[in-house]
Coordinates of C-alpha atoms in Angstrom, one line a residue:
Chain A
X1 CA 0.0 0.0 0.0
X2 CA 1.2 3.5 -0.9
X3 CA -0.2 6.4 1.0
X4 CA 0.3 10.0 -0.1
X5 CA -0.8 12.9 2.2
X6 CA -0.7 16.5 1.2
X7 CA 2.2 15.8 -1.1
X8 CA 3.6 19.0 -2.7
X9 CA 6.5 19.8 -4.8
X10 CA 7.4 23.3 -5.8
X11 CA 10.3 24.4 -8.1
X12 CA 10.7 28.1 -7.3
X13 CA 7.2 29.6 -8.0
X14 CA 6.2 26.7 -10.1
X15 CA 4.1 24.1 -8.4
X16 CA 4.6 20.6 -10.0
X17 CA 2.6 18.5 -7.5
X18 CA 0.0 20.3 -5.5
X19 CA -1.4 18.8 -2.2
X20 CA -1.9 15.2 -3.5
X21 CA -3.7 12.9 -1.1
X22 CA -4.6 9.4 -2.2
X23 CA -3.9 5.7 -1.4
X24 CA -2.8 3.0 -3.8
X25 CA -4.3 -0.4 -2.7
X26 CA -3.2 -3.9 -3.1
X27 CA -4.8 -6.5 -5.3
X28 CA -5.7 -4.1 -8.1
X29 CA -4.1 -2.1 -10.9
X30 CA -4.2 1.5 -10.1
X31 CA -3.8 3.8 -13.1
X32 CA -2.2 7.2 -12.5
X33 CA -3.4 9.3 -15.4
X34 CA -2.6 12.8 -16.4
X35 CA -1.4 14.8 -19.5
X36 CA 2.3 15.2 -20.0
X37 CA 3.7 17.5 -17.4
X38 CA 1.0 16.9 -14.9
X39 CA 3.4 15.9 -12.2
X40 CA 3.2 12.0 -12.5
X41 CA 6.8 11.3 -12.7
X42 CA 7.6 13.9 -10.0
X43 CA 5.1 12.2 -7.7
X44 CA 6.6 8.7 -8.4
X45 CA 10.1 10.1 -7.7
X46 CA 8.9 11.4 -4.4
X47 CA 7.4 8.1 -3.5
X48 CA 10.8 6.6 -4.0
X49 CA 12.5 9.2 -1.9
X50 CA 14.5 10.5 -4.9
X51 CA 13.0 14.0 -4.8
X52 CA 12.4 15.8 -1.5
X53 CA 8.7 17.0 -1.2
X54 CA 8.2 20.6 -0.4
X55 CA 5.4 19.6 1.9
X56 CA 3.4 16.5 2.8
X57 CA 4.5 12.9 3.1
X58 CA 4.6 9.4 1.5
X59 CA 4.3 6.1 3.5
X60 CA 5.0 2.6 2.0
X61 CA 3.2 0.1 4.3
X62 CA 3.3 2.7 6.9
X63 CA 7.0 3.5 6.6
X64 CA 9.1 6.2 4.9
X65 CA 10.9 4.9 1.9
X66 CA 14.3 5.5 3.5
X67 CA 13.3 3.3 6.4
X68 CA 12.7 0.2 4.3
X69 CA 15.4 -2.4 4.7
X70 CA 16.4 -3.7 1.3
X71 CA 13.7 -1.5 -0.4
X72 CA 13.7 -3.4 -3.7
X73 CA 12.1 -6.3 -1.8
X74 CA 9.2 -3.9 -0.9
X75 CA 8.8 -1.8 -3.8
X76 CA 10.0 -2.3 -7.3
X77 CA 9.9 0.6 -9.8
X78 CA 10.5 1.3 -13.4
X79 CA 11.0 5.0 -13.8
X80 CA 13.1 5.4 -16.9
X81 CA 14.1 2.6 -19.1
X82 CA 17.1 4.6 -20.3
X83 CA 18.5 4.9 -16.8
X84 CA 21.2 2.2 -17.4
X85 CA 24.9 2.4 -17.9
X86 CA 25.3 1.5 -21.6
X87 CA 28.6 -0.1 -21.1
X88 CA 27.3 -2.6 -18.5
X89 CA 25.6 -5.9 -19.5
X90 CA 22.0 -6.5 -18.6
X91 CA 23.2 -9.3 -16.3
X92 CA 25.7 -7.1 -14.4
X93 CA 23.2 -4.2 -14.2
X94 CA 20.7 -6.4 -12.4
X95 CA 23.5 -8.1 -10.4
X96 CA 24.7 -4.8 -8.9
X97 CA 21.1 -4.0 -8.0
X98 CA 20.6 -7.5 -6.5
X99 CA 23.7 -7.3 -4.5
X100 CA 22.9 -3.9 -2.9
X101 CA 19.7 -5.4 -1.5
X102 CA 21.0 -8.8 -0.5
X103 CA 18.9 -10.5 -3.2
X104 CA 20.5 -13.9 -4.3
X105 CA 22.4 -14.0 -7.6
X106 CA 20.2 -16.8 -9.0
X107 CA 17.3 -14.3 -8.9
X108 CA 19.0 -12.3 -11.7
X109 CA 18.7 -15.2 -14.1
X110 CA 15.1 -15.7 -13.1
X111 CA 13.9 -12.3 -13.8
X112 CA 15.9 -12.1 -17.1
X113 CA 14.0 -15.2 -18.1
X114 CA 10.6 -13.7 -17.0
X115 CA 11.1 -10.7 -19.3
X116 CA 12.6 -12.7 -22.1
X117 CA 16.1 -11.2 -22.1
X118 CA 18.1 -14.4 -21.3
X119 CA 19.5 -14.5 -24.8
X120 CA 21.1 -11.1 -24.5
X121 CA 22.0 -11.1 -20.8
X122 CA 25.6 -10.7 -21.5
X123 CA 25.3 -8.0 -24.1
X124 CA 25.9 -4.3 -23.3
X125 CA 22.7 -2.4 -22.7
X126 CA 23.7 0.4 -25.1
X127 CA 22.8 -2.0 -28.0
X128 CA 19.3 -2.5 -26.6
X129 CA 16.1 -1.3 -28.5
X130 CA 13.6 0.7 -26.5
X131 CA 11.5 -2.3 -25.9
X132 CA 14.4 -4.3 -24.6
X133 CA 15.4 -1.5 -22.3
X134 CA 11.9 -1.4 -21.0
X135 CA 12.0 -5.1 -20.3
X136 CA 15.3 -4.6 -18.6
X137 CA 13.8 -1.9 -16.4
X138 CA 10.8 -4.2 -15.6
X139 CA 13.2 -7.0 -14.7
X140 CA 14.9 -4.6 -12.3
X141 CA 11.5 -3.8 -10.7
X142 CA 10.6 -7.6 -10.4
X143 CA 14.1 -8.4 -9.0
X144 CA 13.2 -8.2 -5.2
X145 CA 9.9 -10.0 -5.7
X146 CA 8.3 -6.9 -4.2
X147 CA 4.7 -6.6 -2.9
X148 CA 4.4 -3.2 -4.5
X149 CA 5.2 -2.4 -8.1
X150 CA 5.3 1.0 -9.8
X151 CA 5.7 1.6 -13.5
X152 CA 6.1 5.0 -15.1
X153 CA 4.7 5.0 -18.7
X154 CA 5.7 1.4 -19.2
X155 CA 4.1 1.0 -22.8
X156 CA 5.8 4.1 -24.2
X157 CA 7.6 3.3 -27.5
X158 CA 6.7 -0.4 -27.3
X159 CA 5.5 -2.5 -30.2
X160 CA 1.9 -4.1 -30.0
X161 CA 3.4 -7.4 -28.8
X162 CA 5.3 -5.6 -26.0
X163 CA 2.3 -3.6 -25.0
X164 CA 0.2 -6.7 -24.7
X165 CA 2.8 -8.4 -22.7
X166 CA 3.0 -5.5 -20.2
X167 CA -0.8 -5.3 -19.8
X168 CA -0.9 -9.0 -19.0
X169 CA 2.0 -8.8 -16.7
X170 CA 0.4 -6.0 -14.7
X171 CA -2.9 -7.7 -14.4
X172 CA -1.3 -11.0 -13.2
X173 CA 0.9 -9.1 -10.7
X174 CA -2.3 -7.5 -9.3
X175 CA -4.1 -10.8 -9.3
X176 CA -1.3 -12.2 -7.1
X177 CA -2.4 -9.6 -4.5
X178 CA 0.3 -7.1 -5.2
X179 CA -0.1 -3.3 -5.3
X180 CA 0.4 -2.2 -8.9
X181 CA 0.7 1.5 -9.6
X182 CA 1.1 2.5 -13.3
X183 CA 1.2 5.9 -14.9
X184 CA 0.1 6.9 -18.4
X185 CA -1.1 9.9 -20.4
X186 CA -3.4 7.7 -22.5
X187 CA -6.9 7.1 -21.2
X188 CA -7.4 4.3 -23.6
X189 CA -4.5 2.4 -22.2
X190 CA -5.8 2.8 -18.6
X191 CA -9.3 1.7 -19.7
X192 CA -7.7 -1.6 -20.7
X193 CA -5.6 -2.3 -17.6
X194 CA -6.6 -0.3 -14.6
X195 CA -9.2 -1.2 -12.0
X196 CA -8.9 2.1 -10.2
X197 CA -8.0 5.6 -11.5
X198 CA -6.2 8.5 -10.0
X199 CA -6.3 11.4 -12.3
X200 CA -4.1 14.5 -11.9
X201 CA -3.8 17.8 -13.9
X202 CA -1.4 20.7 -13.2
X203 CA -0.2 18.6 -10.2
X204 CA -3.7 18.6 -8.6
X205 CA -5.9 15.6 -7.9
X206 CA -8.9 15.6 -10.2
X207 CA -10.4 12.2 -9.6
X208 CA -9.7 9.2 -7.4
X209 CA -12.3 6.7 -8.4
X210 CA -12.9 3.1 -9.7
X211 CA -12.6 2.6 -13.4
X212 CA -16.2 1.6 -13.6
X213 CA -17.4 4.7 -11.7
X214 CA -15.2 7.0 -13.9
X215 CA -16.7 5.6 -17.0
X216 CA -20.3 5.9 -15.7
X217 CA -19.9 9.5 -14.6
X218 CA -17.7 10.7 -17.5
X219 CA -18.8 9.1 -20.6
X220 CA -21.4 11.5 -21.9
X221 CA -23.9 9.9 -24.2
X222 CA -26.4 11.8 -26.6
X223 CA -28.8 11.1 -29.4
X224 CA -28.0 12.4 -32.9
X225 CA -30.9 13.3 -35.0
X226 CA -30.9 14.2 -38.7
X227 CA -34.0 15.3 -40.6
X228 CA -34.8 17.1 -43.8
X229 CA -37.6 18.9 -41.9
X230 CA -35.1 20.3 -39.4
X231 CA -37.2 23.4 -38.3
X232 CA -40.3 21.3 -37.8
X233 CA -38.4 18.8 -35.7
X234 CA -36.9 21.5 -33.6
X235 CA -40.4 22.9 -32.8
X236 CA -41.7 19.4 -31.9
X237 CA -38.8 18.7 -29.6
X238 CA -39.0 22.1 -28.0
X239 CA -42.7 21.7 -27.6
X240 CA -42.0 18.4 -25.7
X241 CA -39.6 20.2 -23.4
X242 CA -36.5 18.4 -24.8
X243 CA -33.2 20.5 -25.0
X244 CA -31.6 20.4 -28.3
X245 CA -28.1 21.4 -29.3
X246 CA -27.8 22.4 -33.0
X247 CA -24.4 21.4 -34.5
X248 CA -22.8 23.1 -37.4
X249 CA -23.3 20.1 -39.6
X250 CA -27.0 20.3 -39.6
X251 CA -27.6 17.5 -37.2
X252 CA -29.2 17.9 -33.8
X253 CA -27.9 16.5 -30.6
X254 CA -30.1 15.6 -27.6
X255 CA -28.4 15.0 -24.3
X256 CA -29.5 12.1 -22.2
X257 CA -29.2 9.1 -24.5
X258 CA -32.8 7.9 -24.9
X259 CA -33.6 7.5 -28.7
X260 CA -37.1 6.0 -28.3
X261 CA -39.1 9.1 -27.1
X262 CA -37.6 11.2 -29.9
X263 CA -38.5 8.6 -32.6
X264 CA -42.0 8.3 -31.2
X265 CA -42.4 12.1 -31.2
X266 CA -41.2 12.4 -34.8
X267 CA -43.7 9.6 -35.9
X268 CA -46.6 11.2 -34.0
X269 CA -45.9 14.5 -35.8
X270 CA -45.1 13.0 -39.3
X271 CA -41.4 14.2 -39.3
X272 CA -39.1 12.3 -41.6
X273 CA -35.9 11.2 -39.9
X274 CA -32.7 10.4 -41.8
X275 CA -30.7 9.5 -38.6
X276 CA -31.5 8.6 -35.1
X277 CA -28.5 7.2 -33.3
X278 CA -27.0 7.0 -29.7
X279 CA -23.5 8.5 -29.6
X280 CA -21.1 7.8 -26.8
X281 CA -18.3 10.3 -26.1
X282 CA -15.0 8.5 -25.8
X283 CA -13.3 8.2 -22.4
X284 CA -10.3 10.0 -24.1
X285 CA -12.7 13.0 -24.6
X286 CA -13.9 12.7 -21.0
X287 CA -10.3 12.7 -19.8
X288 CA -9.4 15.7 -21.9
X289 CA -12.5 17.6 -20.7
X290 CA -11.5 16.8 -17.1
X291 CA -7.9 18.0 -17.4
X292 CA -8.9 21.0 -19.6
X293 CA -11.1 22.2 -16.8
X294 CA -8.1 22.0 -14.4
X295 CA -6.1 24.2 -16.7
X296 CA -8.9 26.7 -16.9
X297 CA -9.4 26.7 -13.2
X298 CA -5.7 27.3 -12.7
X299 CA -5.8 30.3 -14.8
X300 CA -8.7 31.9 -13.1
X301 CA -7.3 31.2 -9.6
X302 CA -4.4 33.4 -10.3
X303 CA -6.4 36.3 -11.9
X304 CA -8.2 39.0 -9.9
X305 CA -12.0 38.3 -9.3
X306 CA -14.2 39.1 -12.2
X307 CA -16.6 42.1 -11.5
X308 CA -20.2 41.2 -11.1
X309 CA -21.3 43.2 -14.1
X310 CA -19.4 44.6 -17.0
X311 CA -18.5 48.2 -16.3
X312 CA -19.6 48.1 -12.7
X313 CA -17.3 50.2 -10.6
X314 CA -15.7 52.0 -13.6
X315 CA -16.2 55.3 -11.9
X316 CA -14.5 54.2 -8.6
X317 CA -11.0 55.2 -9.9
X318 CA -7.9 53.1 -10.3
Chain B
X1 CA 26.8 -3.0 8.8
X2 CA 25.0 -5.6 6.8
X3 CA 23.8 -2.9 4.4
X4 CA 27.3 -1.5 3.9
X5 CA 28.7 -4.9 3.1
X6 CA 25.9 -5.3 0.4
X7 CA 26.5 -1.9 -1.0
X8 CA 30.2 -2.4 -1.2
X9 CA 29.8 -5.6 -3.2
X10 CA 27.3 -3.9 -5.4
X11 CA 29.7 -1.0 -6.1
X12 CA 32.5 -3.4 -6.8
X13 CA 30.3 -5.0 -9.5
X14 CA 29.6 -1.7 -11.0
X15 CA 33.3 -0.7 -11.2
X16 CA 34.5 -4.0 -12.6
X17 CA 31.7 -4.2 -15.2
X18 CA 32.6 -1.1 -17.2
X19 CA 35.4 -0.7 -19.7
X20 CA 36.3 2.8 -18.6
X21 CA 37.9 1.4 -15.4
X22 CA 40.2 -0.8 -17.2
X23 CA 41.4 1.8 -19.7
X24 CA 41.7 4.7 -17.4
X25 CA 43.7 2.7 -14.7
X26 CA 45.9 1.1 -17.3
X27 CA 46.6 4.4 -18.9
X28 CA 47.6 5.8 -15.5
X29 CA 50.1 2.9 -15.0
X30 CA 51.6 3.0 -18.5
X31 CA 52.0 6.7 -18.8
X32 CA 53.4 7.3 -15.3
X33 CA 55.9 4.4 -15.6
X34 CA 56.9 4.9 -19.2
X35 CA 57.3 8.8 -18.9
X36 CA 59.3 8.2 -15.6
X37 CA 61.6 5.8 -17.4
X38 CA 62.1 8.2 -20.3
X39 CA 62.9 11.2 -18.2
X40 CA 65.2 9.1 -15.9
X41 CA 67.2 7.8 -18.9
X42 CA 67.4 11.4 -20.2
X43 CA 68.7 12.6 -16.9
X44 CA 71.2 9.8 -16.8
X45 CA 72.6 10.7 -20.2
X46 CA 72.8 14.4 -19.4
X47 CA 74.1 14.2 -15.8
X48 CA 77.6 15.0 -16.8
X49 CA 76.6 18.2 -18.5
X50 CA 74.5 19.4 -15.7
X51 CA 75.5 22.5 -13.7
X52 CA 77.1 21.7 -10.3
X53 CA 74.3 23.3 -8.4
X54 CA 71.7 21.0 -10.1
X55 CA 73.9 18.0 -9.5
X56 CA 73.9 18.6 -5.8
X57 CA 70.1 18.8 -5.6
X58 CA 69.6 15.9 -8.0
X59 CA 66.7 13.6 -6.8
X60 CA 66.9 10.3 -8.5
X61 CA 63.7 9.1 -6.7
X62 CA 61.7 12.1 -7.8
X63 CA 62.8 12.0 -11.3
X64 CA 61.4 8.5 -11.6
X65 CA 58.0 9.9 -10.7
X66 CA 58.2 12.6 -13.4
X67 CA 55.5 10.8 -15.3
X68 CA 52.9 11.3 -12.6
X69 CA 52.1 14.9 -13.9
X70 CA 50.5 13.2 -16.9
X71 CA 49.6 9.9 -15.3
X72 CA 47.5 11.6 -12.7
X73 CA 45.2 12.9 -15.4
X74 CA 44.2 9.4 -16.1
X75 CA 43.5 8.9 -12.3
X76 CA 41.4 12.1 -12.4
X77 CA 39.3 10.8 -15.4
X78 CA 38.8 7.5 -13.4
X79 CA 37.7 9.3 -10.3
X80 CA 35.3 11.6 -12.3
X81 CA 33.8 8.8 -14.3
X82 CA 33.2 6.6 -11.3
X83 CA 30.8 9.1 -9.7
X84 CA 29.5 11.1 -12.7
X85 CA 28.5 8.0 -14.8
X86 CA 25.7 7.6 -12.3
X87 CA 24.4 11.0 -13.4
X88 CA 25.1 11.1 -17.1
X89 CA 23.4 7.7 -17.5
X90 CA 20.4 8.5 -15.2
X91 CA 21.5 5.3 -13.2
X92 CA 21.6 7.5 -10.0
X93 CA 17.7 7.2 -9.7
X94 CA 18.0 3.4 -9.9
X95 CA 20.9 3.4 -7.5
X96 CA 19.3 5.6 -4.9
X97 CA 16.0 3.7 -5.2
X98 CA 18.0 0.6 -4.3
X99 CA 20.1 2.3 -1.6
X100 CA 18.2 5.3 -0.2
X101 CA 20.8 5.9 2.5
X102 CA 22.7 8.4 0.5
X103 CA 25.8 8.5 2.8
X104 CA 26.1 4.7 2.6
X105 CA 25.7 4.9 -1.2
X106 CA 28.3 7.6 -1.8
X107 CA 30.9 6.5 0.8
X108 CA 30.7 2.8 -0.2
X109 CA 31.3 3.8 -3.9
X110 CA 34.2 6.0 -2.9
X111 CA 35.7 3.4 -0.6
X112 CA 35.6 0.7 -3.3
X113 CA 37.0 3.1 -6.0
X114 CA 39.7 4.3 -3.6
X115 CA 40.7 0.9 -2.5
X116 CA 41.2 -0.1 -6.2
X117 CA 43.1 3.1 -6.9
X118 CA 45.3 2.5 -3.9
X119 CA 46.4 -0.9 -5.2
X120 CA 46.9 0.4 -8.7
X121 CA 48.6 3.5 -7.4
X122 CA 51.1 1.5 -5.3
X123 CA 51.9 -0.9 -8.1
X124 CA 52.4 2.2 -10.3
X125 CA 54.6 4.0 -7.9
X126 CA 56.8 0.9 -7.2
X127 CA 57.0 0.1 -10.8
X128 CA 57.9 3.6 -11.7
X129 CA 60.6 3.8 -9.1
X130 CA 62.3 0.4 -9.8
X131 CA 62.1 0.9 -13.6
X132 CA 63.1 4.5 -13.4
X133 CA 66.2 3.7 -11.2
X134 CA 67.2 1.1 -13.6
X135 CA 67.5 3.8 -16.3
X136 CA 69.6 6.0 -14.0
X137 CA 72.6 3.6 -13.8
X138 CA 75.2 4.8 -11.4
X139 CA 73.1 7.8 -10.2
X140 CA 70.3 5.6 -9.0
X141 CA 68.8 5.7 -5.4
X142 CA 68.0 2.5 -3.4
X143 CA 64.8 1.7 -1.6
X144 CA 66.8 1.5 1.7
X145 CA 68.2 5.0 1.4
X146 CA 66.8 7.5 3.8
X147 CA 63.4 8.9 2.8
X148 CA 63.1 6.8 -0.4
X149 CA 60.6 4.2 0.8
X150 CA 58.4 7.1 2.2
X151 CA 58.5 8.7 -1.3
X152 CA 57.6 5.5 -3.2
X153 CA 54.7 4.7 -0.9
X154 CA 53.8 8.4 -0.9
X155 CA 53.6 8.2 -4.7
X156 CA 50.9 5.6 -4.4
X157 CA 49.0 7.5 -1.7
X158 CA 49.3 10.7 -3.8
X159 CA 47.5 8.9 -6.8
X160 CA 44.8 7.7 -4.5
X161 CA 44.2 11.1 -3.0
X162 CA 44.1 12.8 -6.4
X163 CA 41.5 10.3 -7.6
X164 CA 39.4 10.7 -4.4
X165 CA 39.5 14.5 -4.7
X166 CA 38.1 14.1 -8.3
X167 CA 35.4 11.8 -7.0
X168 CA 34.4 14.6 -4.5
X169 CA 34.4 17.2 -7.2
X170 CA 32.4 15.0 -9.6
X171 CA 29.9 14.4 -6.7
X172 CA 29.4 18.1 -6.5
X173 CA 29.3 18.9 -10.2
X174 CA 27.6 15.7 -11.4
X175 CA 28.4 16.4 -15.0
X176 CA 31.5 14.5 -16.3
X177 CA 32.3 17.1 -18.9
X178 CA 32.1 19.9 -16.4
X179 CA 34.2 18.0 -13.8
X180 CA 36.9 17.1 -16.3
X181 CA 36.8 20.5 -17.9
X182 CA 37.6 22.0 -14.5
X183 CA 40.0 19.4 -13.0
X184 CA 42.2 18.6 -16.1
X185 CA 43.3 22.1 -16.9
X186 CA 43.5 22.9 -13.3
X187 CA 45.9 20.2 -12.4
X188 CA 47.8 20.2 -15.7
X189 CA 48.2 24.0 -16.1
X190 CA 46.7 26.3 -13.5
X191 CA 48.2 24.7 -10.5
X192 CA 51.7 24.7 -12.1
X193 CA 51.4 28.3 -13.1
X194 CA 50.3 29.3 -9.7
X195 CA 53.1 27.4 -8.1
X196 CA 55.8 28.7 -10.3
X197 CA 54.9 32.4 -10.5
X198 CA 56.5 34.4 -7.7
X199 CA 53.5 36.4 -6.9
X200 CA 51.2 33.3 -6.3
X201 CA 53.8 30.8 -5.2
X202 CA 52.9 31.1 -1.5
X203 CA 49.2 30.2 -2.3
X204 CA 50.1 27.7 -5.0
X205 CA 51.9 25.4 -2.8
X206 CA 48.8 24.9 -0.6
X207 CA 46.9 23.5 -3.6
X208 CA 46.2 19.7 -3.4
X209 CA 48.7 18.5 -5.9
X210 CA 51.5 20.9 -5.1
X211 CA 51.3 20.1 -1.4
X212 CA 50.8 16.4 -1.9
X213 CA 53.6 15.8 -4.4
X214 CA 56.1 16.9 -1.7
X215 CA 55.9 13.4 -0.4
X216 CA 57.7 12.2 -3.5
X217 CA 60.8 14.4 -3.0
X218 CA 63.8 13.0 -1.2
X219 CA 66.3 15.7 -1.9
X220 CA 64.9 19.1 -1.1
X221 CA 65.0 21.6 -4.0
X222 CA 67.6 24.3 -3.8
X223 CA 66.0 27.5 -2.1
X224 CA 62.9 25.5 -1.2
X225 CA 61.2 27.1 1.8
X226 CA 57.8 25.3 2.0
X227 CA 56.3 25.6 5.5
X228 CA 55.4 21.9 5.7
X229 CA 57.2 18.5 5.5
X230 CA 56.4 15.6 3.2
X231 CA 53.7 14.2 5.4
X232 CA 52.5 17.7 6.2
X233 CA 52.0 18.3 2.5
X234 CA 50.1 15.0 2.1
X235 CA 48.1 16.0 5.1
X236 CA 47.1 19.3 3.3
X237 CA 46.1 17.3 0.3
X238 CA 44.1 15.0 2.5
X239 CA 42.2 18.0 3.9
X240 CA 41.3 19.1 0.3
X241 CA 40.0 15.5 -0.2
X242 CA 37.9 15.6 2.9
X243 CA 36.5 19.0 1.9
X244 CA 35.6 17.8 -1.6
X245 CA 34.0 14.6 -0.3
X246 CA 32.1 16.5 2.4
X247 CA 30.9 19.0 -0.3
X248 CA 29.8 16.1 -2.5
X249 CA 27.9 14.4 0.3
X250 CA 26.1 17.5 1.5
X251 CA 24.9 18.3 -2.1
X252 CA 23.9 14.6 -2.7
X253 CA 21.9 14.7 0.6
X254 CA 20.1 17.9 -0.2
X255 CA 19.5 17.7 -3.9
X256 CA 16.8 15.7 -5.7
X257 CA 18.3 12.8 -7.5
X258 CA 18.9 13.6 -11.0

């Protein structure tokens, strides 16, 4: 379990992570979602004690990271697949990590096997492709057989086969009862792997909810209606008290997602319909809407309060 | 202590598994010994034409260490790379996630690297002495002569301290290019200039290399008036090393790992 309380990181007057409080629970995959630059990596570095928080705290199973004895056996992390000395072989890279945490040498061979790098174990890491580097980083995270795993953008730059492998791995780790915390800037990726979602934007917490709940509350559905008798249809719908949004393309959109009453109304009034379809806004759109609002809110928070009415107080002087 | 043992083993694996260790240290040995032999042979052949004053202060032990001015540069490169490789590769974040106790991490790394440099430095120093003396023929010194063993052992210690000083500087600056860009010209040029120009000589001789290299002198130079002895000079160099390492540790402790 990872617990964050009021975690804040400021660089000068820029706030990268702003008062984050949430808990990452065992047995499920928790997705950590936010646009690029939202503060995901900074948060992960603070969890590992690499960056010092300006305020707030992180606890790993109730302890500070520095208090963990042989931390790789508690928490394994993949932060940056390129963070390897290129002149060192995959085997030696993992061996020096294993030795620092008292992990037996035999384990190095095991994890290399798990990630499928046994054949290149003695090759220098600088010759590795991005995908192989990512696998080596994951091998390092699995090395101590930890109860908690943390991956920062693990599918970045991977081929479809590699992406599929990582998704399956994360799900199986969670199914074993481990805590899995994985960041991404892609909602579609999270929708496939995560059971729980933590969304941040501009360093602030925007959502901390189960994936199912997130989909339910954020996926906007509406009915698209197209008719050659557009004006007549508008009158009918208005008359029935239904709110209609006119789109530039000539189609009408009705919020709510029930097609039947619209079809029946049209039939009763003899209006010809060319289209009557239920549309589902994608989760990606929902996510973008959520984070866009955070950007907007941020801008307003810094500007002076807007006057009640335009021009009010113009004569009060500067 | 268990943690320290683990980290020391880990740091040894890191050092022995990169090629730069082998080539920097071999270069230090080869350059120091070969240049020392060359200059010893040169001194031997020109001894008869030397002015009497120079003959009186001729220091056969010291001349066999003449290659160290260049050989130490390879030691500096080794010291810088051992520490700054962590930063230039991004490995530092992996390393500190594995060993969050930053003092244990840094000082284990420096202890392992310094122990290796001490062995290589001693081998270099003894090799440079014996091979250099072989080139000096009848003008040679012997290990049993007063002060000679101290100078030869001191040569190995000097190389160790210069590498450790570089590790401390690299821990402060993090960038290998910046560290080398400051240390190489400093020890190759600036320090020599400061130590040989009258106006700055008094300050120059307290610089780490100027003070430390006194340990390798057996016959004092004519008109030499340094206010410290051979071990005093090495002690001054030791203080520089402690300062550099302390600075490196304080910055590592306070900074975010990147």
